[in-house]
Short mmCIF file of C-alpha atoms and ligand atoms in Angstrom, two decimals:
data_model
loop_
_atom_site.label_atom_id
_atom_site.label_comp_id
_atom_site.label_asym_id
_atom_site.label_seq_id
_atom_site.Cartn_x
_atom_site.Cartn_y
_atom_site.Cartn_z
CA UNK A 1 17.06 -34.86 11.48
CA UNK A 2 19.60 -33.19 9.18
CA UNK A 3 22.08 -31.32 11.31
CA UNK A 4 23.83 -28.13 10.32
CA UNK A 5 26.97 -29.24 8.46
CA UNK A 6 29.93 -29.17 10.89
CA UNK A 7 31.78 -26.60 8.75
CA UNK A 8 28.92 -24.14 9.27
CA UNK A 9 27.76 -25.38 12.65
CA UNK A 10 27.74 -22.11 14.51
CA UNK A 11 25.74 -18.96 14.72
CA UNK A 12 28.68 -17.12 13.13
CA UNK A 13 27.95 -18.85 9.83
CA UNK A 14 25.90 -15.93 8.50
CA UNK A 15 22.22 -15.39 7.91
CA UNK A 16 22.02 -16.96 4.44
CA UNK A 17 23.93 -20.07 5.52
CA UNK A 18 21.72 -20.51 8.57
CA UNK A 19 18.56 -20.00 6.51
CA UNK A 20 19.56 -22.48 3.86
CA UNK A 21 20.62 -25.02 6.52
CA UNK A 22 17.26 -24.60 8.26
CA UNK A 23 15.38 -25.08 4.98
CA UNK A 24 17.27 -28.22 4.07
CA UNK A 25 16.71 -29.50 7.63
CA UNK A 26 12.93 -29.38 7.16
CA UNK A 27 12.12 -25.96 8.66
CA UNK A 28 10.84 -24.34 5.44
CA UNK A 29 7.24 -24.10 6.69
CA UNK A 30 8.35 -22.48 9.98
CA UNK A 31 10.54 -19.98 8.13
CA UNK A 32 7.77 -19.11 5.69
CA UNK A 33 5.33 -18.46 8.53
CA UNK A 34 7.90 -16.28 10.35
CA UNK A 35 8.68 -14.36 7.15
CA UNK A 36 5.02 -13.68 6.52
CA UNK A 37 4.20 -12.75 10.15
CA UNK A 38 7.33 -10.65 10.67
CA UNK A 39 8.46 -9.27 7.30
CA UNK A 40 12.04 -8.09 7.06
CA UNK A 41 12.92 -4.46 6.58
CA UNK A 42 15.96 -2.69 5.17
CA UNK A 43 18.10 -4.30 7.88
CA UNK A 44 17.62 -8.04 7.69
CA UNK A 45 19.27 -8.80 11.01
CA UNK A 46 18.31 -7.75 14.53
CA UNK A 47 19.96 -4.51 15.68
CA UNK A 48 18.92 -4.88 19.30
CA UNK A 49 19.13 -7.74 21.78
CA UNK A 50 18.73 -11.39 20.77
CA UNK A 51 15.13 -11.75 19.57
CA UNK A 52 14.60 -14.93 21.58
CA UNK A 53 14.67 -12.80 24.73
CA UNK A 54 11.10 -11.72 23.94
CA UNK A 55 9.81 -15.31 24.00
CA UNK A 56 11.89 -16.19 27.03
CA UNK A 57 10.57 -13.20 28.94
CA UNK A 58 6.95 -14.08 28.15
CA UNK A 59 7.51 -17.66 29.37
CA UNK A 60 9.36 -16.61 32.51
CA UNK A 61 6.64 -14.17 33.55
CA UNK A 62 3.93 -16.85 33.61
CA UNK A 63 2.96 -18.71 36.76
CA UNK A 64 3.34 -22.50 36.68
CA UNK A 65 5.19 -22.41 33.36
CA UNK A 66 8.75 -23.72 32.88
CA UNK A 67 10.85 -22.33 30.06
CA UNK A 68 13.71 -24.27 28.46
CA UNK A 69 16.23 -22.87 26.00
CA UNK A 70 18.03 -24.95 23.45
CA UNK A 71 20.92 -23.20 21.75
CA UNK A 72 24.60 -22.40 21.84
CA UNK A 73 25.97 -21.91 25.34
CA UNK A 74 27.04 -18.33 24.61
CA UNK A 75 23.50 -17.42 23.50
CA UNK A 76 21.97 -19.09 26.55
CA UNK A 77 24.44 -17.33 28.84
CA UNK A 78 23.49 -13.94 27.37
CA UNK A 79 19.76 -14.66 27.51
CA UNK A 80 19.93 -15.96 31.08
CA UNK A 81 21.97 -12.94 32.16
CA UNK A 82 19.51 -10.52 30.54
CA UNK A 83 16.52 -12.33 32.08
CA UNK A 84 17.92 -11.96 35.56
CA UNK A 85 19.02 -8.39 34.88
CA UNK A 86 15.33 -7.70 34.25
CA UNK A 87 14.37 -9.47 37.48
CA UNK A 88 13.12 -12.84 36.21
CA UNK A 89 13.62 -14.59 39.59
CA UNK A 90 12.83 -17.85 37.80
CA UNK A 91 14.97 -20.73 36.61
CA UNK A 92 15.89 -20.71 32.93
CA UNK A 93 16.03 -24.32 31.73
CA UNK A 94 18.78 -25.34 29.33
CA UNK A 95 19.38 -28.46 27.28
CA UNK A 96 23.00 -28.18 26.11
CA UNK A 97 24.45 -29.84 23.04
CA UNK A 98 27.75 -30.43 21.34
CA UNK A 99 28.66 -31.16 17.74
CA UNK A 100 28.11 -34.87 18.23
CA UNK A 101 24.66 -34.72 19.88
CA UNK A 102 23.59 -32.15 17.30
CA UNK A 103 24.79 -34.13 14.27
CA UNK A 104 23.51 -37.50 15.52
CA UNK A 105 20.09 -36.19 16.49
CA UNK A 106 20.67 -37.03 20.16
CA UNK A 107 19.80 -33.43 21.06
CA UNK A 108 16.12 -34.01 20.31
CA UNK A 109 16.15 -37.07 22.59
CA UNK A 110 17.82 -34.98 25.32
CA UNK A 111 15.12 -32.30 25.03
CA UNK A 112 12.42 -34.96 25.15
CA UNK A 113 13.96 -36.50 28.28
CA UNK A 114 14.20 -33.07 29.91
CA UNK A 115 10.54 -32.34 29.17
CA UNK A 116 9.42 -35.69 30.62
CA UNK A 117 11.56 -35.14 33.73
CA UNK A 118 10.06 -31.70 34.26
CA UNK A 119 6.39 -32.42 33.53
CA UNK A 120 4.92 -32.58 37.04
CA UNK A 121 1.26 -31.51 36.95
CA UNK A 122 1.40 -30.52 40.62
CA UNK A 123 3.95 -27.84 39.71
CA UNK A 124 3.31 -26.89 36.11
CA UNK A 125 0.57 -26.07 33.63
CA UNK A 126 2.93 -25.86 30.67
CA UNK A 127 6.52 -26.25 29.51
CA UNK A 128 7.89 -23.98 26.80
CA UNK A 129 10.89 -25.12 24.75
CA UNK A 130 12.61 -22.47 22.63
CA UNK A 131 14.92 -23.43 19.76
CA UNK A 132 17.56 -20.74 19.25
CA UNK A 133 19.54 -20.19 16.03
CA UNK A 134 21.69 -23.31 15.72
CA UNK A 135 19.06 -25.92 16.69
CA UNK A 136 16.56 -24.23 14.35
CA UNK A 137 19.09 -24.25 11.52
CA UNK A 138 19.78 -27.90 12.32
CA UNK A 139 16.10 -28.82 12.17
CA UNK A 140 15.65 -29.98 15.77
CA UNK A 141 11.98 -31.04 15.47
CA UNK A 142 10.23 -29.57 18.51
CA UNK A 143 6.89 -30.18 16.79
CA UNK A 144 7.43 -33.90 17.44
CA UNK A 145 7.44 -33.43 21.21
CA UNK A 146 4.32 -34.80 22.94
CA UNK A 147 1.60 -32.14 23.16
CA UNK A 148 0.80 -33.02 26.77
CA UNK A 149 2.44 -35.12 29.47
CA UNK A 150 0.16 -35.91 32.42
CA UNK A 151 -1.84 -32.77 31.66
CA UNK A 152 1.24 -30.52 31.36
CA UNK A 153 1.15 -28.84 27.96
CA UNK A 154 4.35 -28.78 25.92
CA UNK A 155 4.88 -25.84 23.54
CA UNK A 156 7.90 -25.97 21.25
CA UNK A 157 8.79 -22.88 19.21
CA UNK A 158 11.58 -21.87 16.87
CA UNK A 159 12.82 -18.32 17.52
CA UNK A 160 15.93 -17.86 15.39
CA UNK A 161 17.60 -14.48 15.00
CA UNK A 162 17.62 -15.10 11.24
CA UNK A 163 13.80 -15.38 11.15
CA UNK A 164 12.42 -13.09 13.86
CA UNK A 165 13.62 -9.50 13.46
CA UNK A 166 12.98 -8.08 16.96
CA UNK A 167 12.55 -9.32 20.50
CA UNK A 168 9.17 -7.56 20.52
CA UNK A 169 7.91 -9.86 17.77
CA UNK A 170 9.38 -12.89 19.55
CA UNK A 171 6.91 -12.17 22.38
CA UNK A 172 4.20 -12.71 19.80
CA UNK A 173 5.72 -16.01 18.64
CA UNK A 174 5.14 -17.53 22.09
CA UNK A 175 1.95 -15.62 22.90
CA UNK A 176 0.45 -16.74 19.58
CA UNK A 177 1.52 -20.38 20.08
CA UNK A 178 -0.06 -20.41 23.54
CA UNK A 179 -3.28 -18.76 22.37
CA UNK A 180 -3.56 -21.34 19.62
CA UNK A 181 -3.10 -24.19 22.09
CA UNK A 182 -5.66 -22.67 24.48
CA UNK A 183 -8.14 -21.96 21.68
CA UNK A 184 -8.03 -25.57 20.49
CA UNK A 185 -8.51 -26.74 24.10
CA UNK A 186 -11.51 -24.44 24.54
CA UNK A 187 -13.02 -25.76 21.31
CA UNK A 188 -12.86 -29.32 22.73
CA UNK A 189 -14.86 -28.61 25.89
CA UNK A 190 -15.01 -26.74 29.23
CA UNK A 191 -11.82 -25.06 30.45
CA UNK A 192 -10.71 -23.45 33.73
CA UNK A 193 -12.21 -20.08 34.63
CA UNK A 194 -9.62 -17.28 34.98
CA UNK A 195 -9.13 -15.89 38.48
CA UNK A 196 -11.27 -12.81 39.11
CA UNK A 197 -13.04 -13.19 35.77
CA UNK A 198 -15.68 -10.53 35.10
CA UNK A 199 -19.26 -11.33 34.10
CA UNK A 200 -19.29 -8.19 31.95
CA UNK A 201 -18.28 -8.28 28.28
CA UNK A 202 -14.53 -7.68 28.17
CA UNK A 203 -11.77 -6.00 26.19
CA UNK A 204 -8.55 -8.02 25.82
CA UNK A 205 -5.48 -5.79 25.60
CA UNK A 206 -2.68 -7.03 23.39
CA UNK A 207 0.88 -6.01 24.26
CA UNK A 208 3.05 -5.62 27.34
CA UNK A 209 2.02 -2.33 28.92
CA UNK A 210 3.01 -0.44 32.05
CA UNK A 211 1.34 -2.10 35.09
CA UNK A 212 -0.48 1.08 36.16
CA UNK A 213 -2.17 1.45 32.78
CA UNK A 214 -4.75 -1.39 32.87
CA UNK A 215 -6.63 -0.06 35.95
CA UNK A 216 -6.91 3.35 34.24
CA UNK A 217 -8.14 1.78 31.02
CA UNK A 218 -10.61 -0.35 32.99
CA UNK A 219 -12.03 2.81 34.57
CA UNK A 220 -12.44 4.40 31.12
CA UNK A 221 -14.32 1.33 29.86
CA UNK A 222 -16.63 1.01 32.87
CA UNK A 223 -19.31 3.50 31.69
CA UNK A 224 -19.80 1.31 28.62
CA UNK A 225 -20.43 -1.73 30.79
CA UNK A 226 -17.13 -3.25 29.66
CA UNK A 227 -14.34 -4.73 31.78
CA UNK A 228 -10.79 -5.80 30.99
CA UNK A 229 -10.02 -9.40 30.08
CA UNK A 230 -6.66 -10.85 31.17
CA UNK A 231 -3.96 -9.28 28.98
CA UNK A 232 -1.85 -10.96 26.32
CA UNK A 233 0.97 -11.95 26.85
CA UNK A 234 -0.72 -13.82 29.69
CA UNK A 235 0.47 -14.26 33.28
CA UNK A 236 -1.17 -17.62 33.81
CA UNK A 237 -2.40 -20.39 31.53
CA UNK A 238 -6.08 -20.03 32.42
CA UNK A 239 -5.85 -16.31 31.54
CA UNK A 240 -5.52 -17.37 27.91
CA UNK A 241 -9.09 -18.66 27.97
CA UNK A 242 -10.27 -15.39 29.51
CA UNK A 243 -8.53 -13.35 26.82
CA UNK A 244 -9.99 -15.51 24.03
CA UNK A 245 -13.45 -15.10 25.57
CA UNK A 246 -13.36 -11.29 25.15
CA UNK A 247 -15.90 -9.18 23.26
CA UNK A 248 -13.20 -7.19 21.48
CA UNK A 249 -9.40 -7.14 21.26
CA UNK A 250 -7.50 -3.88 21.81
CA UNK A 251 -4.27 -4.36 19.86
CA UNK A 252 -2.43 -1.50 21.59
CA UNK A 253 0.80 -3.05 20.32
CA UNK A 254 -0.01 -3.57 16.65
CA UNK A 255 2.64 -6.13 15.71
CA UNK A 256 1.19 -9.21 17.50
CA UNK A 257 0.35 -10.87 14.18
CA UNK A 258 0.24 -14.49 15.37
CA UNK A 259 -1.86 -13.60 18.43
CA UNK A 260 -4.27 -11.57 16.30
CA UNK A 261 -4.66 -14.57 14.00
CA UNK A 262 -5.79 -16.65 16.98
CA UNK A 263 -8.23 -13.99 18.22
CA UNK A 264 -9.62 -13.68 14.71
CA UNK A 265 -10.00 -17.48 14.51
CA UNK A 266 -11.99 -17.25 17.76
CA UNK A 267 -14.25 -14.70 16.04
CA UNK A 268 -13.15 -11.65 18.02
CA UNK A 269 -13.08 -8.19 16.41
CA UNK A 270 -9.71 -6.38 16.61
CA UNK A 271 -9.22 -2.66 17.24
CA UNK A 272 -5.86 -0.91 16.78
CA UNK A 273 -4.36 2.17 18.49
CA UNK A 274 -4.98 2.96 22.18
CA UNK A 275 -6.53 5.50 24.58
CA UNK A 276 -3.66 7.95 24.32
CA UNK A 277 -4.06 11.73 24.57
CA UNK A 278 -7.38 13.46 24.00
CA UNK A 279 -8.08 12.66 20.36
CA UNK A 280 -6.58 9.18 20.65
CA UNK A 281 -8.71 8.30 23.66
CA UNK A 282 -11.88 9.66 22.10
CA UNK A 283 -11.32 7.70 18.89
CA UNK A 284 -10.34 4.51 20.73
CA UNK A 285 -13.33 4.53 23.08
CA UNK A 286 -15.62 5.06 20.12
CA UNK A 287 -14.09 2.24 18.05
CA UNK A 288 -14.05 -0.18 20.98
CA UNK A 289 -17.65 0.73 21.87
CA UNK A 290 -18.84 0.19 18.31
CA UNK A 291 -16.98 -3.13 18.01
CA UNK A 292 -18.62 -4.31 21.25
CA UNK A 293 -22.12 -3.12 20.19
CA UNK A 294 -22.35 -0.52 22.96
CA UNK A 295 -25.14 2.06 22.70
CA UNK A 296 -24.46 5.70 21.79
CA UNK A 297 -25.52 6.82 25.27
CA UNK A 298 -22.99 4.56 26.96
CA UNK A 299 -20.22 5.54 24.55
CA UNK A 300 -21.06 9.17 25.21
CA UNK A 301 -20.95 8.55 28.97
CA UNK A 302 -17.48 7.00 28.63
CA UNK A 303 -16.24 10.01 26.67
CA UNK A 304 -17.78 12.45 29.14
CA UNK A 305 -16.06 10.73 32.03
CA UNK A 306 -12.59 10.22 30.52
CA UNK A 307 -11.87 13.24 28.34
CA UNK A 308 -12.04 16.23 30.76
CA UNK A 309 -9.33 14.77 33.01
CA UNK A 310 -7.10 14.10 29.99
CA UNK A 311 -7.66 17.62 28.64
CA UNK A 312 -6.76 19.09 32.02
CA UNK A 313 -3.63 16.93 32.31
CA UNK A 314 -2.44 17.95 28.83
CA UNK A 315 -3.07 21.64 29.51
CA UNK A 316 -1.24 21.44 32.82
CA UNK A 317 1.76 19.67 31.27
CA UNK A 318 2.52 21.29 27.91
CA UNK A 319 5.60 20.25 25.93
CA UNK A 320 6.94 22.93 23.58
CA UNK A 321 9.99 21.22 22.14
CA UNK A 322 11.18 19.40 19.05
CA UNK A 323 11.60 15.71 19.76
CA UNK A 324 12.67 12.69 17.70
CA UNK A 325 11.58 9.29 18.92
CA UNK A 326 12.79 5.80 18.10
CA UNK A 327 12.51 2.41 19.75
CA UNK A 328 11.78 -1.29 19.41
CA UNK A 329 8.91 -1.73 21.86
CA UNK A 330 6.01 -1.28 19.43
CA UNK A 331 4.46 1.61 21.37
CA UNK A 332 6.46 4.31 19.57
CA UNK A 333 3.54 5.65 17.51
CA UNK A 334 1.30 5.94 20.56
CA UNK A 335 4.00 7.78 22.52
CA UNK A 336 4.55 10.12 19.59
CA UNK A 337 0.81 10.86 19.48
CA UNK A 338 0.86 11.77 23.14
CA UNK A 339 3.86 14.06 22.67
CA UNK A 340 2.19 15.80 19.72
CA UNK A 341 -1.05 16.25 21.67
CA UNK A 342 0.97 17.77 24.52
CA UNK A 343 2.27 20.37 22.06
CA UNK A 344 5.61 18.86 20.99
CA UNK A 345 6.91 18.98 17.44
CA UNK A 346 7.76 15.38 16.46
CA UNK A 347 9.24 15.35 12.95
CA UNK A 348 10.46 11.72 13.08
CA UNK A 349 9.34 8.45 14.64
CA UNK A 350 11.30 5.26 14.00
CA UNK A 351 10.11 1.86 15.15
CA UNK A 352 11.95 -1.41 14.66
CA UNK A 353 8.56 -3.12 14.38
CA UNK A 354 6.85 -3.68 11.02
CA UNK A 355 3.87 -1.85 9.58
CA UNK A 356 0.60 -3.70 10.13
CA UNK A 357 -3.02 -2.71 9.52
CA UNK A 358 -3.47 -2.19 13.28
CA UNK A 359 -0.93 0.66 13.18
CA UNK A 360 -2.75 2.43 10.33
CA UNK A 361 -4.88 4.80 12.45
CA UNK A 362 -1.85 6.08 14.38
CA UNK A 363 0.19 6.32 11.18
CA UNK A 364 -2.50 8.42 9.45
CA UNK A 365 -2.88 10.67 12.50
CA UNK A 366 0.86 11.30 12.80
CA UNK A 367 1.42 11.81 9.07
CA UNK A 368 -1.41 14.32 8.92
CA UNK A 369 0.54 16.33 11.50
CA UNK A 370 3.79 16.26 9.55
CA UNK A 371 5.54 13.38 11.31
CA UNK A 372 7.63 11.01 9.22
CA UNK A 373 7.04 7.46 10.49
CA UNK A 374 9.69 4.88 9.66
CA UNK A 375 8.68 1.26 10.21
CA UNK A 376 11.47 -1.32 10.54
CA UNK A 377 13.73 1.64 11.17
CA UNK A 378 17.44 0.88 11.33
CA UNK A 379 19.81 2.54 13.78
CA UNK A 380 21.37 4.33 10.82
CA UNK A 381 17.99 5.83 9.82
CA UNK A 382 17.24 6.88 13.40
CA UNK A 383 20.67 8.48 13.73
CA UNK A 384 20.43 10.27 10.40
CA UNK A 385 17.02 11.66 11.32
CA UNK A 386 18.38 12.97 14.61
CA UNK A 387 21.34 14.60 12.86
CA UNK A 388 19.09 16.27 10.27
CA UNK A 389 16.33 17.38 12.63
CA UNK A 390 18.59 18.59 15.46
CA UNK A 391 15.95 17.99 18.15
CA UNK A 392 15.81 19.49 21.63
CA UNK A 393 15.48 15.92 22.84
CA UNK A 394 16.20 12.56 21.21
CA UNK A 395 14.27 9.63 22.66
CA UNK A 396 15.74 6.35 21.49
CA UNK A 397 17.63 3.12 21.92
CA UNK A 398 20.94 2.80 23.79
CA UNK A 399 23.25 3.38 20.78
CA UNK A 400 21.17 6.33 19.60
CA UNK A 401 21.18 7.93 23.05
CA UNK A 402 24.95 7.41 23.22
CA UNK A 403 25.39 9.14 19.87
CA UNK A 404 23.11 11.99 20.93
CA UNK A 405 25.01 12.57 24.14
CA UNK A 406 28.32 12.61 22.27
CA UNK A 407 26.86 15.46 20.23
CA UNK A 408 25.53 17.26 23.31
CA UNK A 409 21.88 16.55 22.42
CA UNK A 410 19.77 15.75 25.50
CA UNK A 411 18.51 12.20 25.15
CA UNK A 412 16.27 9.68 26.88
CA UNK A 413 16.44 5.92 26.74
CA UNK A 414 13.03 4.81 25.49
CA UNK A 415 12.80 1.39 27.14
CA UNK A 416 13.83 2.33 30.67
CA UNK A 417 12.57 5.89 30.87
CA UNK A 418 9.56 6.26 28.59
CA UNK A 419 7.96 2.85 28.31
CA UNK A 420 8.33 2.40 32.08
CA UNK A 421 5.68 5.07 32.69
CA UNK A 422 1.92 5.22 32.20
CA UNK A 423 0.99 6.10 28.65
CA UNK A 424 -2.81 5.98 28.56
CA UNK A 425 -5.60 8.23 29.78
CA UNK A 426 -5.02 11.14 32.17
CA UNK A 427 -2.08 9.41 33.90
CA UNK A 428 -0.24 9.12 30.58
CA UNK A 429 -1.04 12.70 29.62
CA UNK A 430 0.64 13.94 32.79
CA UNK A 431 3.60 11.56 32.92
CA UNK A 432 5.82 12.49 29.99
CA UNK A 433 6.17 16.24 30.44
CA UNK A 434 8.25 16.02 33.64
CA UNK A 435 10.97 13.77 32.23
CA UNK A 436 11.06 15.67 28.95
CA UNK A 437 11.52 18.98 30.81
CA UNK A 438 14.13 17.52 33.18
CA UNK A 439 16.20 16.12 30.34
CA UNK A 440 15.96 19.18 28.10
CA UNK A 441 16.90 21.31 31.11
CA UNK A 442 20.21 19.49 31.22
CA UNK A 443 21.28 20.77 27.77
CA UNK A 444 23.82 23.29 29.20
CA UNK A 445 25.41 20.47 31.22
CA UNK A 446 25.75 18.38 28.05
CA UNK A 447 27.32 21.34 26.24
CA UNK A 448 29.88 21.73 29.07
CA UNK A 449 30.67 18.01 28.95
CA UNK A 450 31.14 18.04 25.18
CA UNK A 451 33.53 20.99 25.34
CA UNK A 452 35.41 19.50 28.32
CA UNK A 453 35.95 16.12 26.64
CA UNK A 454 36.40 17.46 23.10
CA UNK A 455 38.73 15.13 21.19
CA UNK A 456 39.49 12.92 24.21
CA UNK A 457 39.16 9.19 23.75
CA UNK A 458 38.06 9.28 20.13
CA UNK A 459 39.53 7.72 17.02
CA UNK A 460 43.30 7.16 17.42
CA UNK A 461 43.26 8.48 20.99
CA UNK A 462 40.64 5.98 22.19
CA UNK A 463 41.77 3.93 25.18
CA UNK A 464 43.21 4.81 28.56
CA UNK A 465 46.46 6.75 28.46
CA UNK A 466 46.62 6.95 24.65
CA UNK A 467 47.33 10.48 23.55
CA UNK A 468 48.82 10.17 20.08
CA UNK A 469 48.41 8.08 16.95
CA UNK A 470 49.77 4.59 17.72
CA UNK A 471 52.80 3.64 15.63
CA UNK A 472 52.64 0.49 13.60
CA UNK A 473 55.40 -2.12 14.06
CA UNK A 474 57.73 -2.00 11.06
CA UNK A 475 56.79 -4.50 8.32
CA UNK A 476 53.65 -5.69 10.14
CA UNK A 477 51.20 -5.17 7.26
CA UNK A 478 53.61 -6.72 4.78
CA UNK A 479 54.05 -9.86 6.91
CA UNK A 480 50.29 -10.23 7.33
CA UNK A 481 49.69 -9.85 3.59
CA UNK A 482 52.26 -12.57 2.81
CA UNK A 483 50.75 -14.90 5.41
CA UNK A 484 47.29 -14.49 3.90
CA UNK A 485 48.59 -15.10 0.39
CA UNK A 486 50.42 -18.25 1.55
CA UNK A 487 47.24 -19.55 3.24
CA UNK A 488 45.15 -19.03 0.10
CA UNK A 489 47.82 -20.79 -1.98
CA UNK A 490 48.02 -23.80 0.34
CA UNK A 491 44.23 -24.16 0.46
CA UNK A 492 43.85 -24.01 -3.32
CA UNK A 493 46.63 -26.64 -3.65
CA UNK A 494 44.58 -29.26 -1.74
CA UNK A 495 41.38 -28.30 -3.51
CA UNK A 496 39.31 -27.24 -0.49
S1 LIG B 1 20.17 -17.22 19.42
FE1 LIG B 1 20.81 -16.35 17.46
S2 LIG B 1 20.28 -14.17 17.58
FE2 LIG B 1 20.23 -15.00 19.66
S3 LIG B 1 22.29 -14.60 20.51
FE3 LIG B 1 22.32 -16.65 19.61
S4 LIG B 1 23.09 -16.37 17.52
FE4 LIG B 1 22.40 -14.35 18.27
#
């Protein structure tokens, strides 16, 4: 194993340095696969939380699965903190390293020992090991770990911030790796039956969705004689077999490229979009029904059952405002469709996720209604759109919401407020209007706050008790300039 050179051995080394170290350490194939699955956008580095959180979260939410991180202590601290902030209630495993164990290759041995110590078939179905930035750049070869130890599967994945642009796509890195493992197992012979498996043909939903949504979607599918398969990301190992055994995949989150590859390899048809709003639900039920070879009568019965309730919910909860929407969950286009169907004007949607063919139907629908959709949107693009459009409500990420509130624009945090509500069917159609109205109703309060705090705590007056422009110590800049010049001179003298 070629370790990251000591002079660059940290995640502060910069993206290009990390990439070139990873390539020379034998990770070229991994990086090429990541680059093709998750193409970079205008911003080539994550602008939200550490991407590896997505993989970690998927591992931690599965029963009888242990998840081990391998990375710098500061990264692991942040990821562990965030996991527990979001209620993981599970142990996050950690194999630490130092410069010596990294450079000598001892780290791989330490990971291997940890995996062997943990692999108790009475407790676990699988162990997930996640390489963070520095071990990936150093070429720690997780692919050399044993595939199984006493029946406990071992899945090693590289999830570097310089290769996976968002934490949403990192969910797919692990989900796809697990589906691949399960698919190859199923191809070898009989596998465990998922709990509560249906005898009906099933639809496997792809993407983390609000827990109340699947029962509603299941009810919409029932008239077609279809049931729901276990969702992906899975909650239990045997659920992976159930998902792979589906009649059709509903890629409600369209960026799960690696997972879709596995479903396609299993011969399953894939359908994009989701049952959102009236037109969205009608189109989705039709496409799913056709993909599953359901008769016209049954498709018609499904429409007749689902659509009146959605129409009534939309009519009872109209939204008559201008709204911009941005996020990194992957459901932004679906949410925008629902807002537009409820009557909102949505001139801009930004998503940190990439454009894939499974997003095309939603993209076409939104563009035909005058919405500009920005894939791989950067915070700067989202902010600029909000400034230009001057919406009644900005739905977005934390920094965007902060900026909006500074300007007195009512704003909603997408992850906690919007994606934590039902989105699909009649429940979704009725859920958004209330929070939109409540937040827009607070516009006068925002205006009062802006005028009250005008000029306080900004620019030179930022910080407690600072009221004027701070004065610079005499000669400070000059001394610093001379020190820098002397350092450059001394370094060039020894030829470093
Ligand atoms: S693993 Fe990489 S992206 Fe994640 S916190 Fe560490 S340096 Fe940042």
